[in-house]
Short mmCIF file of C-alpha atoms and ligand atoms in Angstrom, two decimals:
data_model
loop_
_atom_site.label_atom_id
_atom_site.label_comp_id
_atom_site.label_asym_id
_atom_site.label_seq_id
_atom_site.Cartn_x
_atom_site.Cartn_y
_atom_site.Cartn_z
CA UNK A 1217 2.40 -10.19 53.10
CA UNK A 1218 3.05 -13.60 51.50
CA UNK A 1219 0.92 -15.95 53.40
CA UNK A 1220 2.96 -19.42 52.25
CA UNK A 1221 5.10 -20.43 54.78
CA UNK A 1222 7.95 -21.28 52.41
CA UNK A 1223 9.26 -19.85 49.57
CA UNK A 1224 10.02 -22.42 47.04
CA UNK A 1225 12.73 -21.31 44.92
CA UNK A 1226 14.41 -20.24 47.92
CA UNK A 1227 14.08 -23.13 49.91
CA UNK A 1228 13.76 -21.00 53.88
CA UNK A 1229 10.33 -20.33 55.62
CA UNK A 1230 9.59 -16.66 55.08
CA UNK A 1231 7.87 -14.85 57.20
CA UNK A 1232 3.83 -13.88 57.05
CA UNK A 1233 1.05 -11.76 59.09
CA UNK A 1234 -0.69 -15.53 60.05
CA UNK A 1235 2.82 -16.21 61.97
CA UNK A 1236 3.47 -13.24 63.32
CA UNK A 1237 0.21 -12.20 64.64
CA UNK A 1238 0.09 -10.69 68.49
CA UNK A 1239 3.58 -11.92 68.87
CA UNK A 1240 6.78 -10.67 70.27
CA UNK A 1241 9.18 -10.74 66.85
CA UNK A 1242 12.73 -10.28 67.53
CA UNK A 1243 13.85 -9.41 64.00
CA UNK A 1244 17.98 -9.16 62.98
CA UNK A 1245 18.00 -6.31 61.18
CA UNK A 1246 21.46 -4.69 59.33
CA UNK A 1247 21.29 -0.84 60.12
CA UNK A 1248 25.34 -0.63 60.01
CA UNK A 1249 24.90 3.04 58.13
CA UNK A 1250 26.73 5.72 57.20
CA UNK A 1251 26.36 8.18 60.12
CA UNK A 1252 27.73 11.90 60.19
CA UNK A 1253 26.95 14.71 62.33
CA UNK A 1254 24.83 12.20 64.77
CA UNK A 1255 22.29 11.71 61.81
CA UNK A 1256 22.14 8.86 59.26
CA UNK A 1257 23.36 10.31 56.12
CA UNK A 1258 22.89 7.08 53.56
CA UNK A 1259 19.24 5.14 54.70
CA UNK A 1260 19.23 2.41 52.24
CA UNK A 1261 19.67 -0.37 54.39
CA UNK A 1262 16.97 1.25 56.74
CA UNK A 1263 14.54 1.68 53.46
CA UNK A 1264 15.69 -2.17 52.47
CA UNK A 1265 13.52 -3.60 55.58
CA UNK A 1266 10.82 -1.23 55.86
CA UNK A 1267 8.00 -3.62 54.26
CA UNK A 1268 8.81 -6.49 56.73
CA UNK A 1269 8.46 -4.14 59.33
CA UNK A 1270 5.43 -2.18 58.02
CA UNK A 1271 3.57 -5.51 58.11
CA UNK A 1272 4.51 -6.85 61.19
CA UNK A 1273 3.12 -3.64 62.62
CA UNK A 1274 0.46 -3.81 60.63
CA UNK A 1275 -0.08 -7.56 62.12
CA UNK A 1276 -0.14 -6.24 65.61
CA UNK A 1277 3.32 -8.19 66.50
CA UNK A 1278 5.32 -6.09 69.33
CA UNK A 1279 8.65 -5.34 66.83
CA UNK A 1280 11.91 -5.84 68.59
CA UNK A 1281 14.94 -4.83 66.33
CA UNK A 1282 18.69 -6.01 67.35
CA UNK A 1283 21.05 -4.61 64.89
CA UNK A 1284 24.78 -3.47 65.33
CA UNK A 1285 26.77 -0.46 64.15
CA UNK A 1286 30.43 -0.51 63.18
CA UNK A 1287 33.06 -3.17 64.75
CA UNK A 1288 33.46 -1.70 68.48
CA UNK A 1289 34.59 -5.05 69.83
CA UNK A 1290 32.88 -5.67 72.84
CA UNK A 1291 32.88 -2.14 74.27
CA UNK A 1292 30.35 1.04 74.62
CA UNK A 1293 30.73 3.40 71.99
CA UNK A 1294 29.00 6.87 71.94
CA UNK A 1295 30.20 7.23 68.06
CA UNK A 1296 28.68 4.06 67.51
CA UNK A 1297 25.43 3.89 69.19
CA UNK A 1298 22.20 3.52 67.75
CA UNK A 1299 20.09 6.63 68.56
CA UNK A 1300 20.51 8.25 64.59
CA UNK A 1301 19.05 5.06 63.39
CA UNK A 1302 16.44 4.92 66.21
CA UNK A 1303 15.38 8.65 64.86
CA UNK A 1304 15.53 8.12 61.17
CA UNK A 1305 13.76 4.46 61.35
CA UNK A 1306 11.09 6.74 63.29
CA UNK A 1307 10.69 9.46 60.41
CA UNK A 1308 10.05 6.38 58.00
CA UNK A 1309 8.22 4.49 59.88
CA UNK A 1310 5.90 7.79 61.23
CA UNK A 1311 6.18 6.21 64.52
CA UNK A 1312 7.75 6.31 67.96
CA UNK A 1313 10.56 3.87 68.00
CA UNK A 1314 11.76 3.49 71.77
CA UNK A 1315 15.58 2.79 71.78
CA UNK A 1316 16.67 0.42 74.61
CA UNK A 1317 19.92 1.04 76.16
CA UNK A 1318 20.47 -2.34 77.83
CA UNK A 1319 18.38 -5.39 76.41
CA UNK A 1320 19.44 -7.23 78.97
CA UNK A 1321 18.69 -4.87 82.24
CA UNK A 1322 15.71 -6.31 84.58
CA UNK A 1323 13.26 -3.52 83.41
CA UNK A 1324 13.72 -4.26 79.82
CA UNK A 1325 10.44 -6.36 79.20
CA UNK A 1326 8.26 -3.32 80.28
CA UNK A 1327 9.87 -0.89 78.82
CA UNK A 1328 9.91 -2.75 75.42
CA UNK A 1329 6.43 -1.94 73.38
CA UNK A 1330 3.70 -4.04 72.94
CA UNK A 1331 1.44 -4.93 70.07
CA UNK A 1332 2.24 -2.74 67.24
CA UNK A 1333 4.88 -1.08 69.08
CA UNK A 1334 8.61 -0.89 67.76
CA UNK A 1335 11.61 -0.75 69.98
CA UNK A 1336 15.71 -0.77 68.83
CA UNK A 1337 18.29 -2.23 71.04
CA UNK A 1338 21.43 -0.76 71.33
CA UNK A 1339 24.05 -1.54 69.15
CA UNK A 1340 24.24 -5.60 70.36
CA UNK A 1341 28.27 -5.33 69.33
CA UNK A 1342 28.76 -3.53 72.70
CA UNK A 1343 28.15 -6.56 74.19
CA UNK A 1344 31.47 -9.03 73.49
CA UNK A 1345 29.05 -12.00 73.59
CA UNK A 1346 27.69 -11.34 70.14
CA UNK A 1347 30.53 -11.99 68.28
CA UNK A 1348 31.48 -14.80 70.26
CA UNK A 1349 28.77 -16.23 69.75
CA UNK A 1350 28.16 -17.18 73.18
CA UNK A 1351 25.09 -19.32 73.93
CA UNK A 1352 24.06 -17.61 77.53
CA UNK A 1353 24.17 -14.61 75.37
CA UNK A 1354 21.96 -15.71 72.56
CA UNK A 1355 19.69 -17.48 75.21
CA UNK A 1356 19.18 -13.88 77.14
CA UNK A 1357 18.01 -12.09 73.93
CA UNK A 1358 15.80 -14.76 72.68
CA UNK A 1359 13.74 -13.92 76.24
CA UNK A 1360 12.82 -10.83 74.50
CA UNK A 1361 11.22 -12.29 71.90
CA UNK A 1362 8.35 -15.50 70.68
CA UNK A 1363 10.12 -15.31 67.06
CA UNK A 1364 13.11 -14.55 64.97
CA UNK A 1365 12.87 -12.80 61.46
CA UNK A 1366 16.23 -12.34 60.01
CA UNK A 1367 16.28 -9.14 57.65
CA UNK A 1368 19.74 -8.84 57.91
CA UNK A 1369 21.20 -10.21 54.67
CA UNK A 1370 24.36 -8.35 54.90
CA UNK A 1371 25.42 -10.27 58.15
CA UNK A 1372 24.61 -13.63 57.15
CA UNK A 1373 28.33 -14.51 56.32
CA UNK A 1374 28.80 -14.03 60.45
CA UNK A 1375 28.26 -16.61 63.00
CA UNK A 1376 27.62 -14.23 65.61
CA UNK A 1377 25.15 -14.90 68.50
CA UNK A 1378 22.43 -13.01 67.24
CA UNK A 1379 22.64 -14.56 63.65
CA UNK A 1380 23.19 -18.16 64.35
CA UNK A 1381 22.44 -19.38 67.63
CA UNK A 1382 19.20 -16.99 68.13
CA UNK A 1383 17.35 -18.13 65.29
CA UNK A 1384 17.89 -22.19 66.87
CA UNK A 1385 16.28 -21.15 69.98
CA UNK A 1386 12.89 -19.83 67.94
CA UNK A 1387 10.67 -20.19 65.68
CA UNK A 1388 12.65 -18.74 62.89
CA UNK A 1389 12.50 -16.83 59.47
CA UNK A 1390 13.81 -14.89 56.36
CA UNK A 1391 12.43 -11.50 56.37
CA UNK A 1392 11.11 -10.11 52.70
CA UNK A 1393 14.13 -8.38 51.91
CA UNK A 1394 16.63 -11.27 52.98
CA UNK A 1395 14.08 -13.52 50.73
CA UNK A 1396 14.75 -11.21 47.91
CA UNK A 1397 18.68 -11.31 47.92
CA UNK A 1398 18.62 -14.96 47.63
CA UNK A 1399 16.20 -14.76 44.99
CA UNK A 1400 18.20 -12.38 43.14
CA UNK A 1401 21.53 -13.10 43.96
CA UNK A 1402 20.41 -16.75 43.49
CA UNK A 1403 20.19 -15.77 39.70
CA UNK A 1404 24.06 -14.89 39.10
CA UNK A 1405 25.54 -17.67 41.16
CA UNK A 1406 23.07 -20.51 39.52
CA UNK A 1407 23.63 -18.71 35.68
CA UNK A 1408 25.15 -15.81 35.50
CA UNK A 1409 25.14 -15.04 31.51
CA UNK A 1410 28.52 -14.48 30.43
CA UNK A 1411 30.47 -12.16 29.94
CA UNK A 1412 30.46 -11.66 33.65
CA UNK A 1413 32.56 -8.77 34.79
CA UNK A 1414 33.32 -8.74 38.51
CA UNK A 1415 34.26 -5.06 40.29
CA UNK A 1416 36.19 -5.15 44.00
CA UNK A 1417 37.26 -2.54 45.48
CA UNK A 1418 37.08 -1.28 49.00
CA UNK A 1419 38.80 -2.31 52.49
CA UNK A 1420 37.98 -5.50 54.60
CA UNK A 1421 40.64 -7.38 53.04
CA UNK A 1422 40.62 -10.26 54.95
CA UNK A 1423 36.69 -11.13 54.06
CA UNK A 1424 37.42 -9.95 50.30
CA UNK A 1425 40.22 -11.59 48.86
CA UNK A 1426 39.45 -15.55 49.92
CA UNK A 1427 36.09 -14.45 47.97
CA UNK A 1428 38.27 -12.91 45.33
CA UNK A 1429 40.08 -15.90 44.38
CA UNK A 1430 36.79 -17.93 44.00
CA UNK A 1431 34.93 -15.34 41.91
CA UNK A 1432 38.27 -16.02 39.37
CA UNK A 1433 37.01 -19.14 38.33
CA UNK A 1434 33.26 -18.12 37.32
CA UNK A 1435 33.59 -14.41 36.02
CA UNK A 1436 35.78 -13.80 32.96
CA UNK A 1437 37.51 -10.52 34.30
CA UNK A 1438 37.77 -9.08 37.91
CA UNK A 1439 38.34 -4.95 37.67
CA UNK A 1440 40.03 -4.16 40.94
CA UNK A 1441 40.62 -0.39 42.84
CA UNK A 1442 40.38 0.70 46.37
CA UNK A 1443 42.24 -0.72 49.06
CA UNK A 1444 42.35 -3.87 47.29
CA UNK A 1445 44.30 -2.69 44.21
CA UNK A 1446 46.94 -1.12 46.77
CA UNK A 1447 47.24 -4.07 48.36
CA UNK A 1448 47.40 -6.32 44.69
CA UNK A 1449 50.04 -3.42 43.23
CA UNK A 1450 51.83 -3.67 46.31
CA UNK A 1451 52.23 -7.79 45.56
CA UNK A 1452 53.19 -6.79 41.78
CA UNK A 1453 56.09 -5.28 43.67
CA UNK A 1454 54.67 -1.81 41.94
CA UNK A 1455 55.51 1.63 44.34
CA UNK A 1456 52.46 3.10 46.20
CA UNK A 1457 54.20 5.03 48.82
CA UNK A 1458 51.74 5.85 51.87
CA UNK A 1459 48.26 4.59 50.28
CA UNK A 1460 46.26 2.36 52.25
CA UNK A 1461 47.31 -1.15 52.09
CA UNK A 1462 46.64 -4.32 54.04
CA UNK A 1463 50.06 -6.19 54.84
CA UNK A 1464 48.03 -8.86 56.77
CA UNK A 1465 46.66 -10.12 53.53
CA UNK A 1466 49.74 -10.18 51.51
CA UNK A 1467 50.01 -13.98 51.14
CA UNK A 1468 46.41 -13.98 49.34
CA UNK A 1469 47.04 -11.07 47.77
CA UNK A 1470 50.51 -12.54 46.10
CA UNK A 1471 48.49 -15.65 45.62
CA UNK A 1472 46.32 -13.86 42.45
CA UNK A 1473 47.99 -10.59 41.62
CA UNK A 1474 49.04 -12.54 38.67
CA UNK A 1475 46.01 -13.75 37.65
CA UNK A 1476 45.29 -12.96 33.96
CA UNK A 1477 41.60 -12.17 34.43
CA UNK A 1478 42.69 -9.41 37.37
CA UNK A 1479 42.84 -5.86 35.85
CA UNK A 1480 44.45 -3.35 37.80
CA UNK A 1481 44.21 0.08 37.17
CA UNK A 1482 47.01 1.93 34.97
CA UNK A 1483 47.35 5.15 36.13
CA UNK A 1484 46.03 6.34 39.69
CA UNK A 1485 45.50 9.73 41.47
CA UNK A 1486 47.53 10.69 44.51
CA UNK A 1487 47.89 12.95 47.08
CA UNK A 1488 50.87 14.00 49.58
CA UNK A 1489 48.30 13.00 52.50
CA UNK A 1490 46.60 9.72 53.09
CA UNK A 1491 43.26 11.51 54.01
CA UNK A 1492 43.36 14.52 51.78
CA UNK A 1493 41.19 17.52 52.77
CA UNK A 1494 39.86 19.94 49.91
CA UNK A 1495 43.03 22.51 49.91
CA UNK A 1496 45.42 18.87 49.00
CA UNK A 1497 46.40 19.23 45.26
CA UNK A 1498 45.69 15.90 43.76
CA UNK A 1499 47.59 14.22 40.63
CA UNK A 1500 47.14 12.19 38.05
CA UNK A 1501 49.95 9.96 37.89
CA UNK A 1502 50.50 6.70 35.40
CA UNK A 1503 51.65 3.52 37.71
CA UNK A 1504 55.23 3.43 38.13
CA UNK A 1505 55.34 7.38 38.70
CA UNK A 1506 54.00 6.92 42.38
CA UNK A 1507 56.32 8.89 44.68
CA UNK A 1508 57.26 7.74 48.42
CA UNK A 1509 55.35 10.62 49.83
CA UNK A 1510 52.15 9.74 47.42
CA UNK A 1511 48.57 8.08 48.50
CA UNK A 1512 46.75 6.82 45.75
CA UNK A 1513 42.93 8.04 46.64
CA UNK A 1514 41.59 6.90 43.35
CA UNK A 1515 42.05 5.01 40.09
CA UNK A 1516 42.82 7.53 37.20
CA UNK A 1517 41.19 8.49 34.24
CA UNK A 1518 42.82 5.59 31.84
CA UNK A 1519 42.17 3.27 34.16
CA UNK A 1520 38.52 4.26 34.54
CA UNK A 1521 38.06 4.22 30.26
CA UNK A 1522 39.91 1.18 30.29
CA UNK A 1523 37.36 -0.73 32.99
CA UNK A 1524 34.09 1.20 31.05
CA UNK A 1525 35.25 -0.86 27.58
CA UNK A 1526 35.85 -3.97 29.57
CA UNK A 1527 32.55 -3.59 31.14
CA UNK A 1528 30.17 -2.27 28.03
CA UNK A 1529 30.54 -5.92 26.54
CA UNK A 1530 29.61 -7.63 29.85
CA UNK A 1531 26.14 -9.22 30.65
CA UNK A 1532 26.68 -9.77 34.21
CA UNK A 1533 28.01 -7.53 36.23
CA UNK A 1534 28.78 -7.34 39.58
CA UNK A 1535 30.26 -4.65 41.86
CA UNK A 1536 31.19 -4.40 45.59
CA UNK A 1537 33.78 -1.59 47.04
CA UNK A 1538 34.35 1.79 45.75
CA UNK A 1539 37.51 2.63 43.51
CA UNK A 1540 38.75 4.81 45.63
CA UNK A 1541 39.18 6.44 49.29
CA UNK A 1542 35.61 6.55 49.80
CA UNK A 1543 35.92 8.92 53.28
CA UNK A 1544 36.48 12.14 50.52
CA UNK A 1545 35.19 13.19 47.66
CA UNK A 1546 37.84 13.28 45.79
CA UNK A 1547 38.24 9.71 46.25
CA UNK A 1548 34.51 9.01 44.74
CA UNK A 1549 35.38 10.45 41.26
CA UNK A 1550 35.75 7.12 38.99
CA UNK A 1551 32.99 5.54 41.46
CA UNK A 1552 30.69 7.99 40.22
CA UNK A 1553 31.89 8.07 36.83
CA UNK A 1554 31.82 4.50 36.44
CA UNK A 1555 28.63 4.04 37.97
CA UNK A 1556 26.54 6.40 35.57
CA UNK A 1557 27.85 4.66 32.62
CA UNK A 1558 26.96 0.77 34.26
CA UNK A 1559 23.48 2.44 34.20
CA UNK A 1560 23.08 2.92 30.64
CA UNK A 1561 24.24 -0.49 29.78
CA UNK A 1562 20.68 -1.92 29.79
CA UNK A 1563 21.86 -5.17 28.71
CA UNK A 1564 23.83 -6.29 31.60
CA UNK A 1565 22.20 -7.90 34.79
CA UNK A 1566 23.82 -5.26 37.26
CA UNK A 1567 23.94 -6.24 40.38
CA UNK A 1568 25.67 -3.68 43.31
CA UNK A 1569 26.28 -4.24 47.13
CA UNK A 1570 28.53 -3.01 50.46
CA UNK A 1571 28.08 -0.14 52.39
CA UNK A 1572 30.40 2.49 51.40
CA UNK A 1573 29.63 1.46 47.64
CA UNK A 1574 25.84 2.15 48.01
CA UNK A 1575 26.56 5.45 49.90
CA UNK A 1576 28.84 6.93 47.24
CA UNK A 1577 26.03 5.92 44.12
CA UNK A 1578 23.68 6.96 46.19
CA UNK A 1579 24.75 10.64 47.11
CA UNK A 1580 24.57 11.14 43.04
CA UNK A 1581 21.41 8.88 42.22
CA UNK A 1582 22.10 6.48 40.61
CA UNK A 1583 21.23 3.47 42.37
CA UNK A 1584 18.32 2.83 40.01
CA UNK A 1585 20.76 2.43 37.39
CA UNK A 1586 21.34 -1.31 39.05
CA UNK A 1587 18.40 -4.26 38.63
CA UNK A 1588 19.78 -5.36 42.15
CA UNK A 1589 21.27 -2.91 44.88
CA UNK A 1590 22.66 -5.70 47.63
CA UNK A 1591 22.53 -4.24 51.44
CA UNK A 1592 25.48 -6.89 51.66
CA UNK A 1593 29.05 -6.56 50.89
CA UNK A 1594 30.97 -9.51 51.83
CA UNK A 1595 27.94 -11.62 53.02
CA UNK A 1596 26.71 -11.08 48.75
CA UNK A 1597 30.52 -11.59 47.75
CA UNK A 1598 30.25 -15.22 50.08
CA UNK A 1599 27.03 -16.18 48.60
CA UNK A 1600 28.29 -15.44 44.71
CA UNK A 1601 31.68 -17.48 45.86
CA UNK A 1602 29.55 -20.38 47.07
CA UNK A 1603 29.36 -20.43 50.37
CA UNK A 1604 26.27 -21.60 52.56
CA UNK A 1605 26.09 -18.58 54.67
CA UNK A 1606 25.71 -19.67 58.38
CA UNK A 1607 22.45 -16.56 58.98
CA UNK A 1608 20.76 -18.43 56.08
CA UNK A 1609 21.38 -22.06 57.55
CA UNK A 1610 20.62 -21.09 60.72
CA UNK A 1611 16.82 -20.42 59.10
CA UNK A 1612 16.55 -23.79 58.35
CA UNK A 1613 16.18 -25.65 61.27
CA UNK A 1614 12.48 -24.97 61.23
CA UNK A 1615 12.20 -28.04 58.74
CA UNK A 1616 13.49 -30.73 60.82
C1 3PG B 1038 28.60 -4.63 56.54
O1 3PG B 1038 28.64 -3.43 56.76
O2 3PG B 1038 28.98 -5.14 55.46
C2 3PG B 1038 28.01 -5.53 57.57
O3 3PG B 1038 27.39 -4.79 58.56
C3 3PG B 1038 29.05 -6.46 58.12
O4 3PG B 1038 29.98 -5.77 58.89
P1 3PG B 1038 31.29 -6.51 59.46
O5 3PG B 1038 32.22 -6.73 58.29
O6 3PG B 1038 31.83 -5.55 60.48
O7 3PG B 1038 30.86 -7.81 60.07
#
């Protein structure tokens, strides 16, 4: 591991063996995967922080992980608990990992490992003061722990307790991975070469299109599909009966559906259910030929030629959210499509990020295709727009 205390082209102390030596390391990691069955089914973001944790071990620190699953508000979840990631992180590891139910419980010192060991909390959303950001809350965990390594890039846009106020009340620093996205993602917001083609697609609306409107004014065209072209059609004032659209974001979407640099796919395939099973009959339907009854569960073939021209001249590109209803299969087509021909176009800087975007490229392989696969969705969509992500602040105060 890097022995220099700081980075500097990134500017935030990174973490190294000398520092973490014998100690207690609390580290923020993002393990919010793609679960099915009760086993992880998509282990990139697991993968993403293995070297930070393989030397930590290595270093003889006692590894404490806090990481959160899903949005289940304050409140146990069996669907959302962490055992499938405690037994995966295990297998690639090759090591016991001993989940924790409660952190917080009286016995939770001694049953946490010591040097070299590796324990998982539970999912730290259960708890309502991690979201809250509540300082008695922080203050509890950071008992567990000597330091704070932060490998969880794709929560840095969240001033939750275990993101912000944690990382004040130790020593604290950015794991290798987190390093990395700022280092790479550092590239396209500083100089991105031009032209620089922008993909959204996806849900979680109400992070995405604030972001949206910024990354207007640096790349030269923004292909949109998912939840977010519903929502931008729906603002056109163009018919798309029962598909998935987010009414709470109408006033931003209204604010750039015009926007000449927004393309919006021209034909669309629908269903007569919102979450088609295999024996639905899909169609391929141009815009305007949506019927009441119809959910659009992916852009259509037109559309999906039409954004492959667009994007064969671009030299930047970045994607986050899938075209389409990423839950079914169906819904992955143009994803897929569109994916295997960004990874031929060698002379783009192709950078990818989000959950359900890296789970449907990587069911087919073709992550590799990308020079930068981002664990974060929104949190890589704030740092493109701009914005000085509270997680990566947080890091800083070990300079004053
Ligand atoms: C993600 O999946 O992008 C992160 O875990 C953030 O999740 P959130 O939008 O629920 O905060």
């Amino acid at each position: 591991m890097n022995e220099q205390k700081k980075e500097p082209n990134i500017g935030i102390p990174v973490v190294s063996s000398a520092i973490v030596m014998g100690k207690r390391v609390l580290v923020r990691a993002d393990f919010d995967v793609a679960v099915a069955g009760g086993r992880v089914i998509e282990d990139f973001r697991i993968r993403r922080v293995l070297p930070t944790l393989k030397s930590l071990i290595a270093a003889g620190a006692a590894v404490r992980i806090i990481a959160h699953r899903g949005r289940p508000n304050g409140m146990r979840s069996e669907a959302l608990g962490m055992a499938p990631v405690a037994e995966t992180l295990g297998f690639l590891l090759g090591r016991a990992v001993t989940l924790i139910d409660n952190p917080f419980a009286s016995d939770a010192e001694e049953r946490c490992g010591g040097a070299g060991s590796v324990t998982l909390f539970e999912n730290i959303r259960f708890w309502d003061g991690e979201e809250k950001n509540d300082l008695t809350f922080a203050r509890e965990l950071a008992v567990r722990g000597d330091l704070y390594v932060n490998e969880a890039f794709a929560n840095c846009h969240r001033a939750h307790a275990s993101i912000v106020s944690l990382p004040r009340m130790l020593p604290a620093y950015a794991g290798l991975a987190l390093a990395d996205e700022i280092r790479q993602l550092s590239r396209v917001r500083e100089r991105p070469a031009h032209p620089f083609v922008a993909i959204l697609g996806g849900a979680k609306l109400e992070t995405k299109l604030p972001l949206a409107r910024r990354l207007l004014r640096d790349a030269d065209q923004v292909l949109i599909g998912g939840v977010l072209a519903n929502t931008l059609l729906t603002a056109r004032g163009v018919m798309t009966g029962i598909s998935r659209r987010d009414e709470e974001c109408m006033d931003d979407a209204c604010s750039i559906a015009r926007d000449k640099k927004i393309f919006l796919p021209v034909d669309v395939v629908v269903t007569k259910s919102s979450l088609p099973t295999e024996g639905d009959l899909a169609r391929i339907v141009d815009l305007g030929m949506v019927e009441d009854g119809d959910a659009i569960i992916d852009i259509g073939p037109a559309s999906e030629a039409a954004y492959e021209r667009i994007l064969s001249g671009a030299r930047t590109i970045v994607w986050n959210g899938p075209l389409g209803l990423a839950e079914v299969s169906a819904g992955t087509h143009a994803t897929r499509m569109l994916g295997a021909a960004i990874s031929r176009m060698t002379g783009a800087f192709r950078v990818l990020g989000g959950g359900d975007t890296i789970t449907a490229l990587s069911s087919v392989g073709l992550l590799g295709g990308f020079d930068h696969v981002s664990a974060g969705g929104g949190a890589m969509l704030s740092f493109l727009a701009g914005e000085n992500l509270p997680g990566i602040k947080a890091l800083l105060h070990n300079d004053k």
